[in-house]
Amino acid sequence: REVLRTGRVTGFPRISPDETLAVYHSQQGPKTKLFLQRPGDKGAEELATGLESPGYPVWLPDSSGILLEAEVGDSTQVFLM
């Protein structure tokens, strides 16, 4: 079954453990944006923009948030969203 249709070039889609949301990357030139979308919906919410070398988004076990690793300047940081 089809779970997610984004209409954009995407990468690393991750479905939440409760299967109500998906998070994915979209390349926008040299930078990357992070989007949140309900499976089956056409619209998406932009969570972050201008990411450099983001890692795989990881859902918290209770689907209450997302951990994401990304480069910020000369360091790598982990963000909770």
PDB file of N, CA and C in Angstrom:
ATOM      1  N   ARG A   1       0.830  -1.186   0.000  1.00  0.00           N
ATOM      2  CA  ARG A   1       0.000   0.000   0.000  1.00  0.00           C
ATOM      3  C   ARG A   1       0.869   1.241   0.000  1.00  0.00           C
ATOM      4  N   GLU A   2       0.418   2.268  -0.637  1.00  0.00           N
ATOM      5  CA  GLU A   2       1.140   3.541  -0.638  1.00  0.00           C
ATOM      6  C   GLU A   2       0.953   4.211   0.715  1.00  0.00           C
ATOM      7  N   VAL A   3       2.054   4.676   1.285  1.00  0.00           N
ATOM      8  CA  VAL A   3       1.993   5.303   2.600  1.00  0.00           C
ATOM      9  C   VAL A   3       2.207   6.806   2.515  1.00  0.00           C
ATOM     10  N   LEU A   4       3.090   7.236   1.603  1.00  0.00           N
ATOM     11  CA  LEU A   4       3.469   8.642   1.575  1.00  0.00           C
ATOM     12  C   LEU A   4       3.681   9.100   0.144  1.00  0.00           C
ATOM     13  N   ARG A   5       3.037  10.203  -0.228  1.00  0.00           N
ATOM     14  CA  ARG A   5       3.242  10.832  -1.532  1.00  0.00           C
ATOM     15  C   ARG A   5       3.545  12.290  -1.262  1.00  0.00           C
ATOM     16  N   THR A   6       4.771  12.728  -1.613  1.00  0.00           N
ATOM     17  CA  THR A   6       5.209  14.063  -1.217  1.00  0.00           C
ATOM     18  C   THR A   6       5.230  15.075  -2.347  1.00  0.00           C
ATOM     19  N   GLY A   7       5.429  14.634  -3.579  1.00  0.00           N
ATOM     20  CA  GLY A   7       5.529  15.577  -4.682  1.00  0.00           C
ATOM     21  C   GLY A   7       6.860  16.302  -4.714  1.00  0.00           C
ATOM     22  N   ARG A   8       7.814  15.900  -3.879  1.00  0.00           N
ATOM     23  CA  ARG A   8       9.153  16.491  -3.853  1.00  0.00           C
ATOM     24  C   ARG A   8      10.195  15.378  -3.870  1.00  0.00           C
ATOM     25  N   VAL A   9      11.416  15.764  -4.182  1.00  0.00           N
ATOM     26  CA  VAL A   9      12.526  14.832  -4.053  1.00  0.00           C
ATOM     27  C   VAL A   9      12.762  14.650  -2.560  1.00  0.00           C
ATOM     28  N   THR A  10      12.700  13.420  -2.106  1.00  0.00           N
ATOM     29  CA  THR A  10      12.801  13.187  -0.670  1.00  0.00           C
ATOM     30  C   THR A  10      13.875  12.167  -0.357  1.00  0.00           C
ATOM     31  N   GLY A  11      14.200  12.100   0.894  1.00  0.00           N
ATOM     32  CA  GLY A  11      15.154  11.109   1.353  1.00  0.00           C
ATOM     33  C   GLY A  11      14.879  10.740   2.790  1.00  0.00           C
ATOM     34  N   PHE A  12      15.206   9.544   3.119  1.00  0.00           N
ATOM     35  CA  PHE A  12      15.157   9.047   4.481  1.00  0.00           C
ATOM     36  C   PHE A  12      13.791   9.208   5.154  1.00  0.00           C
ATOM     37  N   PRO A  13      12.689   8.829   4.493  1.00  0.00           N
ATOM     38  CA  PRO A  13      11.397   8.946   5.160  1.00  0.00           C
ATOM     39  C   PRO A  13      11.325   7.994   6.350  1.00  0.00           C
ATOM     40  N   ARG A  14      10.744   8.482   7.435  1.00  0.00           N
ATOM     41  CA  ARG A  14      10.577   7.683   8.637  1.00  0.00           C
ATOM     42  C   ARG A  14       9.135   7.846   9.129  1.00  0.00           C
ATOM     43  N   ILE A  15       8.439   6.728   9.294  1.00  0.00           N
ATOM     44  CA  ILE A  15       7.076   6.724   9.796  1.00  0.00           C
ATOM     45  C   ILE A  15       7.138   6.620  11.322  1.00  0.00           C
ATOM     46  N   SER A  16       6.311   7.412  12.007  1.00  0.00           N
ATOM     47  CA  SER A  16       6.298   7.388  13.469  1.00  0.00           C
ATOM     48  C   SER A  16       5.845   6.017  13.973  1.00  0.00           C
ATOM     49  N   PRO A  17       6.269   5.638  15.188  1.00  0.00           N
ATOM     50  CA  PRO A  17       5.875   4.331  15.724  1.00  0.00           C
ATOM     51  C   PRO A  17       4.355   4.132  15.782  1.00  0.00           C
ATOM     52  N   ASP A  18       3.597   5.206  15.998  1.00  0.00           N
ATOM     53  CA  ASP A  18       2.139   5.059  16.019  1.00  0.00           C
ATOM     54  C   ASP A  18       1.516   5.181  14.622  1.00  0.00           C
ATOM     55  N   GLU A  19       2.359   5.324  13.604  1.00  0.00           N
ATOM     56  CA  GLU A  19       1.981   5.358  12.186  1.00  0.00           C
ATOM     57  C   GLU A  19       1.075   6.522  11.810  1.00  0.00           C
ATOM     58  N   THR A  20       1.118   7.629  12.564  1.00  0.00           N
ATOM     59  CA  THR A  20       0.263   8.777  12.259  1.00  0.00           C
ATOM     60  C   THR A  20       0.999   9.893  11.528  1.00  0.00           C
ATOM     61  N   LEU A  21       2.340   9.878  11.539  1.00  0.00           N
ATOM     62  CA  LEU A  21       3.136  10.940  10.911  1.00  0.00           C
ATOM     63  C   LEU A  21       4.352  10.360  10.219  1.00  0.00           C
ATOM     64  N   ALA A  22       4.846  11.109   9.241  1.00  0.00           N
ATOM     65  CA  ALA A  22       6.094  10.760   8.571  1.00  0.00           C
ATOM     66  C   ALA A  22       6.987  11.994   8.579  1.00  0.00           C
ATOM     67  N   VAL A  23       8.276  11.788   8.713  1.00  0.00           N
ATOM     68  CA  VAL A  23       9.253  12.868   8.635  1.00  0.00           C
ATOM     69  C   VAL A  23      10.226  12.499   7.516  1.00  0.00           C
ATOM     70  N   TYR A  24      10.643  13.511   6.723  1.00  0.00           N
ATOM     71  CA  TYR A  24      11.559  13.236   5.611  1.00  0.00           C
ATOM     72  C   TYR A  24      12.344  14.481   5.246  1.00  0.00           C
ATOM     73  N   HIS A  25      13.469  14.267   4.558  1.00  0.00           N
ATOM     74  CA  HIS A  25      14.320  15.340   4.035  1.00  0.00           C
ATOM     75  C   HIS A  25      13.872  15.707   2.630  1.00  0.00           C
ATOM     76  N   SER A  26      14.127  16.948   2.244  1.00  0.00           N
ATOM     77  CA  SER A  26      13.954  17.384   0.862  1.00  0.00           C
ATOM     78  C   SER A  26      15.117  18.300   0.515  1.00  0.00           C
ATOM     79  N   GLN A  27      15.855  17.940  -0.514  1.00  0.00           N
ATOM     80  CA  GLN A  27      17.004  18.740  -0.941  1.00  0.00           C
ATOM     81  C   GLN A  27      16.532  19.988  -1.661  1.00  0.00           C
ATOM     82  N   GLN A  28      17.030  21.147  -1.231  1.00  0.00           N
ATOM     83  CA  GLN A  28      16.679  22.439  -1.825  1.00  0.00           C
ATOM     84  C   GLN A  28      17.993  23.150  -2.144  1.00  0.00           C
ATOM     85  N   GLY A  29      18.606  22.839  -3.286  1.00  0.00           N
ATOM     86  CA  GLY A  29      19.921  23.394  -3.605  1.00  0.00           C
ATOM     87  C   GLY A  29      20.955  22.753  -2.696  1.00  0.00           C
ATOM     88  N   PRO A  30      21.895  23.545  -2.153  1.00  0.00           N
ATOM     89  CA  PRO A  30      22.938  22.964  -1.305  1.00  0.00           C
ATOM     90  C   PRO A  30      22.445  22.645   0.110  1.00  0.00           C
ATOM     91  N   LYS A  31      21.295  23.144   0.479  1.00  0.00           N
ATOM     92  CA  LYS A  31      20.757  22.930   1.826  1.00  0.00           C
ATOM     93  C   LYS A  31      19.602  21.928   1.791  1.00  0.00           C
ATOM     94  N   THR A  32      19.228  21.446   2.968  1.00  0.00           N
ATOM     95  CA  THR A  32      18.169  20.460   3.092  1.00  0.00           C
ATOM     96  C   THR A  32      17.097  20.980   4.025  1.00  0.00           C
ATOM     97  N   LYS A  33      15.843  20.663   3.709  1.00  0.00           N
ATOM     98  CA  LYS A  33      14.713  20.989   4.575  1.00  0.00           C
ATOM     99  C   LYS A  33      14.186  19.694   5.169  1.00  0.00           C
ATOM    100  N   LEU A  34      13.541  19.815   6.333  1.00  0.00           N
ATOM    101  CA  LEU A  34      12.940  18.674   6.995  1.00  0.00           C
ATOM    102  C   LEU A  34      11.435  18.922   7.070  1.00  0.00           C
ATOM    103  N   PHE A  35      10.646  17.927   6.659  1.00  0.00           N
ATOM    104  CA  PHE A  35       9.192  18.060   6.618  1.00  0.00           C
ATOM    105  C   PHE A  35       8.519  16.988   7.466  1.00  0.00           C
ATOM    106  N   LEU A  36       7.333  17.342   7.964  1.00  0.00           N
ATOM    107  CA  LEU A  36       6.470  16.436   8.712  1.00  0.00           C
ATOM    108  C   LEU A  36       5.154  16.337   7.947  1.00  0.00           C
ATOM    109  N   GLN A  37       4.666  15.114   7.753  1.00  0.00           N
ATOM    110  CA  GLN A  37       3.457  14.928   6.956  1.00  0.00           C
ATOM    111  C   GLN A  37       2.675  13.731   7.468  1.00  0.00           C
ATOM    112  N   ARG A  38       1.351  13.859   7.450  1.00  0.00           N
ATOM    113  CA  ARG A  38       0.487  12.719   7.774  1.00  0.00           C
ATOM    114  C   ARG A  38       0.399  11.811   6.549  1.00  0.00           C
ATOM    115  N   PRO A  39       0.648  10.515   6.703  1.00  0.00           N
ATOM    116  CA  PRO A  39       0.488   9.608   5.565  1.00  0.00           C
ATOM    117  C   PRO A  39      -0.915   9.742   4.979  1.00  0.00           C
ATOM    118  N   GLY A  40      -0.976   9.834   3.660  1.00  0.00           N
ATOM    119  CA  GLY A  40      -2.244   9.997   2.961  1.00  0.00           C
ATOM    120  C   GLY A  40      -2.588  11.446   2.658  1.00  0.00           C
ATOM    121  N   ASP A  41      -1.984  12.408   3.385  1.00  0.00           N
ATOM    122  CA  ASP A  41      -2.208  13.827   3.124  1.00  0.00           C
ATOM    123  C   ASP A  41      -1.265  14.324   2.030  1.00  0.00           C
ATOM    124  N   LYS A  42      -1.665  15.396   1.355  1.00  0.00           N
ATOM    125  CA  LYS A  42      -0.804  15.990   0.326  1.00  0.00           C
ATOM    126  C   LYS A  42       0.061  17.110   0.890  1.00  0.00           C
ATOM    127  N   GLY A  43      -0.394  17.778   1.932  1.00  0.00           N
ATOM    128  CA  GLY A  43       0.352  18.887   2.509  1.00  0.00           C
ATOM    129  C   GLY A  43       1.354  18.425   3.550  1.00  0.00           C
ATOM    130  N   ALA A  44       2.411  19.215   3.743  1.00  0.00           N
ATOM    131  CA  ALA A  44       3.443  18.905   4.722  1.00  0.00           C
ATOM    132  C   ALA A  44       3.809  20.163   5.497  1.00  0.00           C
ATOM    133  N   GLU A  45       4.240  19.965   6.722  1.00  0.00           N
ATOM    134  CA  GLU A  45       4.697  21.063   7.567  1.00  0.00           C
ATOM    135  C   GLU A  45       6.219  21.095   7.544  1.00  0.00           C
ATOM    136  N   GLU A  46       6.794  22.262   7.273  1.00  0.00           N
ATOM    137  CA  GLU A  46       8.251  22.401   7.280  1.00  0.00           C
ATOM    138  C   GLU A  46       8.722  22.536   8.726  1.00  0.00           C
ATOM    139  N   LEU A  47       9.586  21.606   9.157  1.00  0.00           N
ATOM    140  CA  LEU A  47      10.103  21.625  10.528  1.00  0.00           C
ATOM    141  C   LEU A  47      11.407  22.386  10.650  1.00  0.00           C
ATOM    142  N   ALA A  48      12.257  22.276   9.642  1.00  0.00           N
ATOM    143  CA  ALA A  48      13.572  22.913   9.685  1.00  0.00           C
ATOM    144  C   ALA A  48      14.042  23.188   8.271  1.00  0.00           C
ATOM    145  N   THR A  49      14.839  24.223   8.117  1.00  0.00           N
ATOM    146  CA  THR A  49      15.368  24.576   6.805  1.00  0.00           C
ATOM    147  C   THR A  49      16.840  24.917   6.934  1.00  0.00           C
ATOM    148  N   GLY A  50      17.570  24.807   5.833  1.00  0.00           N
ATOM    149  CA  GLY A  50      18.981  25.169   5.829  1.00  0.00           C
ATOM    150  C   GLY A  50      19.885  24.178   6.520  1.00  0.00           C
ATOM    151  N   LEU A  51      19.459  22.923   6.603  1.00  0.00           N
ATOM    152  CA  LEU A  51      20.274  21.909   7.266  1.00  0.00           C
ATOM    153  C   LEU A  51      21.461  21.517   6.396  1.00  0.00           C
ATOM    154  N   GLU A  52      22.594  21.314   7.030  1.00  0.00           N
ATOM    155  CA  GLU A  52      23.779  20.831   6.329  1.00  0.00           C
ATOM    156  C   GLU A  52      24.073  19.412   6.788  1.00  0.00           C
ATOM    157  N   SER A  53      24.164  18.506   5.850  1.00  0.00           N
ATOM    158  CA  SER A  53      24.485  17.103   6.117  1.00  0.00           C
ATOM    159  C   SER A  53      23.657  16.499   7.235  1.00  0.00           C
ATOM    160  N   PRO A  54      22.312  16.582   7.138  1.00  0.00           N
ATOM    161  CA  PRO A  54      21.503  15.989   8.203  1.00  0.00           C
ATOM    162  C   PRO A  54      21.596  14.475   8.184  1.00  0.00           C
ATOM    163  N   GLY A  55      21.504  13.884   9.367  1.00  0.00           N
ATOM    164  CA  GLY A  55      21.470  12.432   9.475  1.00  0.00           C
ATOM    165  C   GLY A  55      20.046  11.932   9.328  1.00  0.00           C
ATOM    166  N   TYR A  56      19.860  10.668   9.639  1.00  0.00           N
ATOM    167  CA  TYR A  56      18.527  10.075   9.581  1.00  0.00           C
ATOM    168  C   TYR A  56      17.686  10.599  10.743  1.00  0.00           C
ATOM    169  N   PRO A  57      16.474  11.078  10.497  1.00  0.00           N
ATOM    170  CA  PRO A  57      15.604  11.439  11.614  1.00  0.00           C
ATOM    171  C   PRO A  57      15.178  10.158  12.344  1.00  0.00           C
ATOM    172  N   VAL A  58      15.091  10.241  13.664  1.00  0.00           N
ATOM    173  CA  VAL A  58      14.713   9.092  14.481  1.00  0.00           C
ATOM    174  C   VAL A  58      13.556   9.494  15.394  1.00  0.00           C
ATOM    175  N   TRP A  59      12.486   8.739  15.350  1.00  0.00           N
ATOM    176  CA  TRP A  59      11.327   9.009  16.205  1.00  0.00           C
ATOM    177  C   TRP A  59      11.589   8.520  17.624  1.00  0.00           C
ATOM    178  N   LEU A  60      11.072   9.254  18.615  1.00  0.00           N
ATOM    179  CA  LEU A  60      11.048   8.761  19.984  1.00  0.00           C
ATOM    180  C   LEU A  60      10.048   7.608  20.033  1.00  0.00           C
ATOM    181  N   PRO A  61      10.250   6.643  20.916  1.00  0.00           N
ATOM    182  CA  PRO A  61       9.380   5.458  20.939  1.00  0.00           C
ATOM    183  C   PRO A  61       7.892   5.758  21.089  1.00  0.00           C
ATOM    184  N   ASP A  62       7.543   6.864  21.777  1.00  0.00           N
ATOM    185  CA  ASP A  62       6.123   7.192  21.963  1.00  0.00           C
ATOM    186  C   ASP A  62       5.589   8.153  20.901  1.00  0.00           C
ATOM    187  N   SER A  63       6.366   8.398  19.837  1.00  0.00           N
ATOM    188  CA  SER A  63       5.993   9.269  18.707  1.00  0.00           C
ATOM    189  C   SER A  63       5.836  10.734  19.102  1.00  0.00           C
ATOM    190  N   SER A  64       6.362  11.138  20.262  1.00  0.00           N
ATOM    191  CA  SER A  64       6.186  12.512  20.737  1.00  0.00           C
ATOM    192  C   SER A  64       7.232  13.488  20.204  1.00  0.00           C
ATOM    193  N   GLY A  65       8.251  12.996  19.540  1.00  0.00           N
ATOM    194  CA  GLY A  65       9.288  13.880  19.023  1.00  0.00           C
ATOM    195  C   GLY A  65      10.234  13.151  18.098  1.00  0.00           C
ATOM    196  N   ILE A  66      11.157  13.937  17.525  1.00  0.00           N
ATOM    197  CA  ILE A  66      12.116  13.431  16.547  1.00  0.00           C
ATOM    198  C   ILE A  66      13.504  13.898  16.958  1.00  0.00           C
ATOM    199  N   LEU A  67      14.470  13.015  16.881  1.00  0.00           N
ATOM    200  CA  LEU A  67      15.868  13.382  17.060  1.00  0.00           C
ATOM    201  C   LEU A  67      16.501  13.488  15.678  1.00  0.00           C
ATOM    202  N   LEU A  68      17.309  14.525  15.485  1.00  0.00           N
ATOM    203  CA  LEU A  68      17.982  14.719  14.202  1.00  0.00           C
ATOM    204  C   LEU A  68      19.388  15.245  14.439  1.00  0.00           C
ATOM    205  N   GLU A  69      20.339  14.632  13.791  1.00  0.00           N
ATOM    206  CA  GLU A  69      21.736  15.064  13.839  1.00  0.00           C
ATOM    207  C   GLU A  69      22.010  15.895  12.587  1.00  0.00           C
ATOM    208  N   ALA A  70      22.694  17.039  12.768  1.00  0.00           N
ATOM    209  CA  ALA A  70      23.043  17.887  11.622  1.00  0.00           C
ATOM    210  C   ALA A  70      24.300  18.686  11.949  1.00  0.00           C
ATOM    211  N   GLU A  71      25.016  19.080  10.907  1.00  0.00           N
ATOM    212  CA  GLU A  71      26.198  19.917  11.081  1.00  0.00           C
ATOM    213  C   GLU A  71      25.768  21.365  11.298  1.00  0.00           C
ATOM    214  N   VAL A  72      26.397  22.008  12.262  1.00  0.00           N
ATOM    215  CA  VAL A  72      26.186  23.421  12.541  1.00  0.00           C
ATOM    216  C   VAL A  72      27.561  24.041  12.656  1.00  0.00           C
ATOM    217  N   GLY A  73      27.935  24.819  11.635  1.00  0.00           N
ATOM    218  CA  GLY A  73      29.298  25.368  11.632  1.00  0.00           C
ATOM    219  C   GLY A  73      30.315  24.265  11.575  1.00  0.00           C
ATOM    220  N   ASP A  74      31.209  24.235  12.537  1.00  0.00           N
ATOM    221  CA  ASP A  74      32.274  23.225  12.576  1.00  0.00           C
ATOM    222  C   ASP A  74      31.950  22.042  13.459  1.00  0.00           C
ATOM    223  N   SER A  75      30.733  21.947  13.970  1.00  0.00           N
ATOM    224  CA  SER A  75      30.399  20.852  14.879  1.00  0.00           C
ATOM    225  C   SER A  75      29.138  20.133  14.411  1.00  0.00           C
ATOM    226  N   THR A  76      28.945  18.963  14.970  1.00  0.00           N
ATOM    227  CA  THR A  76      27.736  18.185  14.723  1.00  0.00           C
ATOM    228  C   THR A  76      26.887  18.252  15.975  1.00  0.00           C
ATOM    229  N   GLN A  77      25.605  18.545  15.804  1.00  0.00           N
ATOM    230  CA  GLN A  77      24.702  18.672  16.937  1.00  0.00           C
ATOM    231  C   GLN A  77      23.502  17.758  16.744  1.00  0.00           C
ATOM    232  N   VAL A  78      22.877  17.392  17.863  1.00  0.00           N
ATOM    233  CA  VAL A  78      21.663  16.594  17.843  1.00  0.00           C
ATOM    234  C   VAL A  78      20.524  17.479  18.341  1.00  0.00           C
ATOM    235  N   PHE A  79      19.433  17.485  17.597  1.00  0.00           N
ATOM    236  CA  PHE A  79      18.275  18.326  17.909  1.00  0.00           C
ATOM    237  C   PHE A  79      17.085  17.433  18.254  1.00  0.00           C
ATOM    238  N   LEU A  80      16.282  17.900  19.227  1.00  0.00           N
ATOM    239  CA  LEU A  80      15.030  17.243  19.566  1.00  0.00           C
ATOM    240  C   LEU A  80      13.911  18.148  19.097  1.00  0.00           C
ATOM    241  N   MET A  81      13.042  17.635  18.249  1.00  0.00           N
ATOM    242  CA  MET A  81      11.928  18.428  17.716  1.00  0.00           C
ATOM    243  C   MET A  81      10.616  17.787  18.102  1.00  0.00           C
TER     244      MET A  81
END
